[in-house]
XYZ file of C-alpha atoms in Angstrom:
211
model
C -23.217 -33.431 20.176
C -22.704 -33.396 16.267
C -22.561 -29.546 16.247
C -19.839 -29.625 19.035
C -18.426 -32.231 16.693
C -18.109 -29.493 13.908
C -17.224 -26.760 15.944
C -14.636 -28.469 16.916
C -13.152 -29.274 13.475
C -14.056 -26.149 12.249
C -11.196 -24.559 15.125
C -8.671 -27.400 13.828
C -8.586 -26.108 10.796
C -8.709 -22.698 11.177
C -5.238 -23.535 13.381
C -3.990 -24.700 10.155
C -1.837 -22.297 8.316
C -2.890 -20.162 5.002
C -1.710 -22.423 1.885
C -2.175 -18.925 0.279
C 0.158 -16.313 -0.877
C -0.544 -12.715 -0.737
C -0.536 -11.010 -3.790
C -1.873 -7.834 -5.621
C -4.791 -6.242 -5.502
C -6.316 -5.206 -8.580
C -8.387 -5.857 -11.773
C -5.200 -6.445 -13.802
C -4.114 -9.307 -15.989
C -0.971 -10.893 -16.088
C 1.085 -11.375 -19.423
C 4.492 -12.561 -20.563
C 7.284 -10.021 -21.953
C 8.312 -10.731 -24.952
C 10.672 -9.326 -27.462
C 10.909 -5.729 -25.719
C 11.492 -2.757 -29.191
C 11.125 -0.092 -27.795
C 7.845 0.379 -29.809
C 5.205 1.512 -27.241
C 3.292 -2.412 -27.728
C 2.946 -1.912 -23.762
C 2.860 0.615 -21.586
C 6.301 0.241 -20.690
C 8.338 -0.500 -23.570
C 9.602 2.713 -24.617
C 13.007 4.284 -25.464
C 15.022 5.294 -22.264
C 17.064 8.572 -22.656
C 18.030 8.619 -18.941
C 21.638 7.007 -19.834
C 23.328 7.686 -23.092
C 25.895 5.302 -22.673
C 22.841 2.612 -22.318
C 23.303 0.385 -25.941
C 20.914 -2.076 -25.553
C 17.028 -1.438 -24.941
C 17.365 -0.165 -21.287
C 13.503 0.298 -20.181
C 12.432 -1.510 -17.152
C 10.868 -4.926 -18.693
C 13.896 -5.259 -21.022
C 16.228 -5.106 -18.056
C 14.344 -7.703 -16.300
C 13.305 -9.890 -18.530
C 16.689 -10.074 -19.757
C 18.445 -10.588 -16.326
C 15.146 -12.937 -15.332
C 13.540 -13.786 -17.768
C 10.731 -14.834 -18.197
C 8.980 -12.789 -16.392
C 5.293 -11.228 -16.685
C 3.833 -7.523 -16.279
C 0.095 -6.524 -14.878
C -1.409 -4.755 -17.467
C -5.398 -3.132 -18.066
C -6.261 -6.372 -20.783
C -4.938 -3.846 -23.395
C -1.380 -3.775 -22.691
C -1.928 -0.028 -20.171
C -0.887 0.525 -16.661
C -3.459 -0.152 -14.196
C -3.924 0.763 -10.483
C -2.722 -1.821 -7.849
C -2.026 -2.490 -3.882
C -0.657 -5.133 -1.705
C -2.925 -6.539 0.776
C -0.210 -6.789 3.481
C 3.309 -5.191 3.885
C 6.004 -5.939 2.156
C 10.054 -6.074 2.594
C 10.700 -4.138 -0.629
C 14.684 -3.700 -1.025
C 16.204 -1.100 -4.047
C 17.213 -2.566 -7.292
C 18.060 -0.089 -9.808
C 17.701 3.456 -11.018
C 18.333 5.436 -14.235
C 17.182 9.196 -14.076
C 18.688 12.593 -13.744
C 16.160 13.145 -10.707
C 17.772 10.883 -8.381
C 17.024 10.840 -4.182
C 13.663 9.853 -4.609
C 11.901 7.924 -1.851
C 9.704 4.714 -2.336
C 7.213 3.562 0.420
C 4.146 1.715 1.022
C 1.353 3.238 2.330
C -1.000 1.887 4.919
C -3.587 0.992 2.371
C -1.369 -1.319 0.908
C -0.851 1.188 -2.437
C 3.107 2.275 -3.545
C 3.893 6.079 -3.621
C 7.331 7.122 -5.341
C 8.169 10.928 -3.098
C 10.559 12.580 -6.042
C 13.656 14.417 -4.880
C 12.219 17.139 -2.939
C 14.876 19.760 -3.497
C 14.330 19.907 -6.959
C 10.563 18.587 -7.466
C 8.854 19.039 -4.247
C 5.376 17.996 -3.761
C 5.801 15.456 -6.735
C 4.523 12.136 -5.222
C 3.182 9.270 -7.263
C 0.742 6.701 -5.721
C 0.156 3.115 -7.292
C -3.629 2.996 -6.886
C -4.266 7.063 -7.724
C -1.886 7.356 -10.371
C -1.244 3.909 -11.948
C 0.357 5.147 -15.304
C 3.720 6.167 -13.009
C 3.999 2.004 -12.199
C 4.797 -0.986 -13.570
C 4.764 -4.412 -12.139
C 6.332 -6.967 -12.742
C 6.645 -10.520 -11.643
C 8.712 -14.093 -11.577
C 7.396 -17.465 -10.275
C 9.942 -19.168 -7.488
C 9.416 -21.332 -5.226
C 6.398 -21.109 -3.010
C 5.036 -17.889 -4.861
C 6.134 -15.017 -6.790
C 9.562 -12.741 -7.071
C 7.626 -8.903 -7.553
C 9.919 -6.039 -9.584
C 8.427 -2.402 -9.677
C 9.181 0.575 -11.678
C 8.490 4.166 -11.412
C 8.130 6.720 -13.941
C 9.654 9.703 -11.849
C 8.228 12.367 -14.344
C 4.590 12.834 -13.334
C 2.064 13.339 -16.349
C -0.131 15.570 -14.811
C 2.599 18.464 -14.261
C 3.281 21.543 -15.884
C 7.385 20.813 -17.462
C 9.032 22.825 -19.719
C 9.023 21.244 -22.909
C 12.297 19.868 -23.304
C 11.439 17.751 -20.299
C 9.192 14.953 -20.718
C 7.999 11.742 -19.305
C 10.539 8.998 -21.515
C 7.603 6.099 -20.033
C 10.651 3.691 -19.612
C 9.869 3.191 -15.764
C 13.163 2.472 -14.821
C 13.805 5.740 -12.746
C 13.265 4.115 -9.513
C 12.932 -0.052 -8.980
C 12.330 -2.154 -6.177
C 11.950 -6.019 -5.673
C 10.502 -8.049 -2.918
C 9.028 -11.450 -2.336
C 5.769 -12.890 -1.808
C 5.704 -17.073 -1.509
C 2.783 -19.047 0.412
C 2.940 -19.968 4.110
C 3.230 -23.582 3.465
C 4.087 -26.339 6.631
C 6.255 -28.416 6.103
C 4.963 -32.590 4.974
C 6.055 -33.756 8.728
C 4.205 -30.884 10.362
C 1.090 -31.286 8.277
C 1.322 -34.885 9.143
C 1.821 -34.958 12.872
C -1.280 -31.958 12.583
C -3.598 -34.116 10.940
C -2.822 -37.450 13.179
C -3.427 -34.732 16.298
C -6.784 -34.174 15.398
C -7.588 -37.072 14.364
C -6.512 -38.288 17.886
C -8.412 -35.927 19.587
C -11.610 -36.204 17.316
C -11.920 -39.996 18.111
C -11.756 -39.111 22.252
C -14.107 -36.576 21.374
C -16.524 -38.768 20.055
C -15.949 -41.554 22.969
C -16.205 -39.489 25.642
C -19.652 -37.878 24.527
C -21.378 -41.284 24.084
């Protein structure tokens, strides 16, 4: 009877839904922006020369931190990149994009893990993947609500290819961003409530009809 009993409430509140939200996978750390100079301090802040008209620091943490801010970036424990996933999909939608390579592609893979496809007229075969090649990423992230608002930037320019010299990777990361959300699957008070006097309902007939 008394492992019935626990089987039983064991199923109730597996029925209950995940107070959890998704987010990355990896061995990052998370750490606020602060005072973006263009000064290499992280592995994103760095002079972008994809817009000459661009007169304020235009790199991809100084654009969101000062449209969002404040807002953190995933980072190695030393201020590098580092490799990351998603453990489920994501609704990513387009948010900005400064670079001379433009009609790039950005998808998730089925491992969870970002690639960036550059423009395959110009470039082709130059794909990027967040968990393979982490030092083309950046994430970034704002709490709201429920969970968190997620930014990422690409560095279009891969390191590992042969460029003629006067083109180089700038390491500003805003050549191609997305954004998407990612907040907990919470129930509302009521429903929580009317769950919790269910099975307490049912546990008490459960426990007078097996005596």
């Amino acid at each position: 009877m008394r492992m019935s009993f626990r089987i039983f409430m064991l199923a109730a509140m597996l029925a209950v839904p995940s107070l959890a939200a998704a987010g990355p996978i990896t061995t990052g750390v998370w750490s606020p922006v602060t005072n973006p100079a263009n000064d290499g301090g992280e592995f994103w802040d760095n002079l972008s020369v994809d817009d000459a008209t661009c007169t304020v620091i235009c790199n991809a943490g100084a654009i969101l931190d000062r449209l969002f801010g404040p807002v953190e970036y995933l980072h190695d424990g030393s201020g590098g990149a580092v490799a990351f996933s998603f453990g489920e999909p994501v609704t990513h939608q387009y948010f900005a994009s400064l670079t001379g390579w433009g009609g790039g592609i950005f998808s998730q893979q089925a491992d969870g893990s970002f690639t960036y496809n550059a423009n395959q007229t110009s470039h082709p075969g130059h794909i990027s993947n967040s968990l393979d090649d982490p030092g083309q990423f950046a994430l970034f992230r704002k709490a709201i609500p429920g969970g968190f608002q997620y930014w990422v930037g690409v560095e279009d320019i891969r390191f590992d290819m042969q460029l003629p010299p006067d083109i180089i990777s700038d390491l500003d990361y805003n050549d191609y961003m997305v954004t998407f959300s990612q907040v907990s699957n919470v129930p509302e008070p009521g429903l929580l409530l009317l769950m919790g006097s269910g099975i307490f309902a049912a546990t008490r007939r459960f426990r007078r009809g097996a005596r």
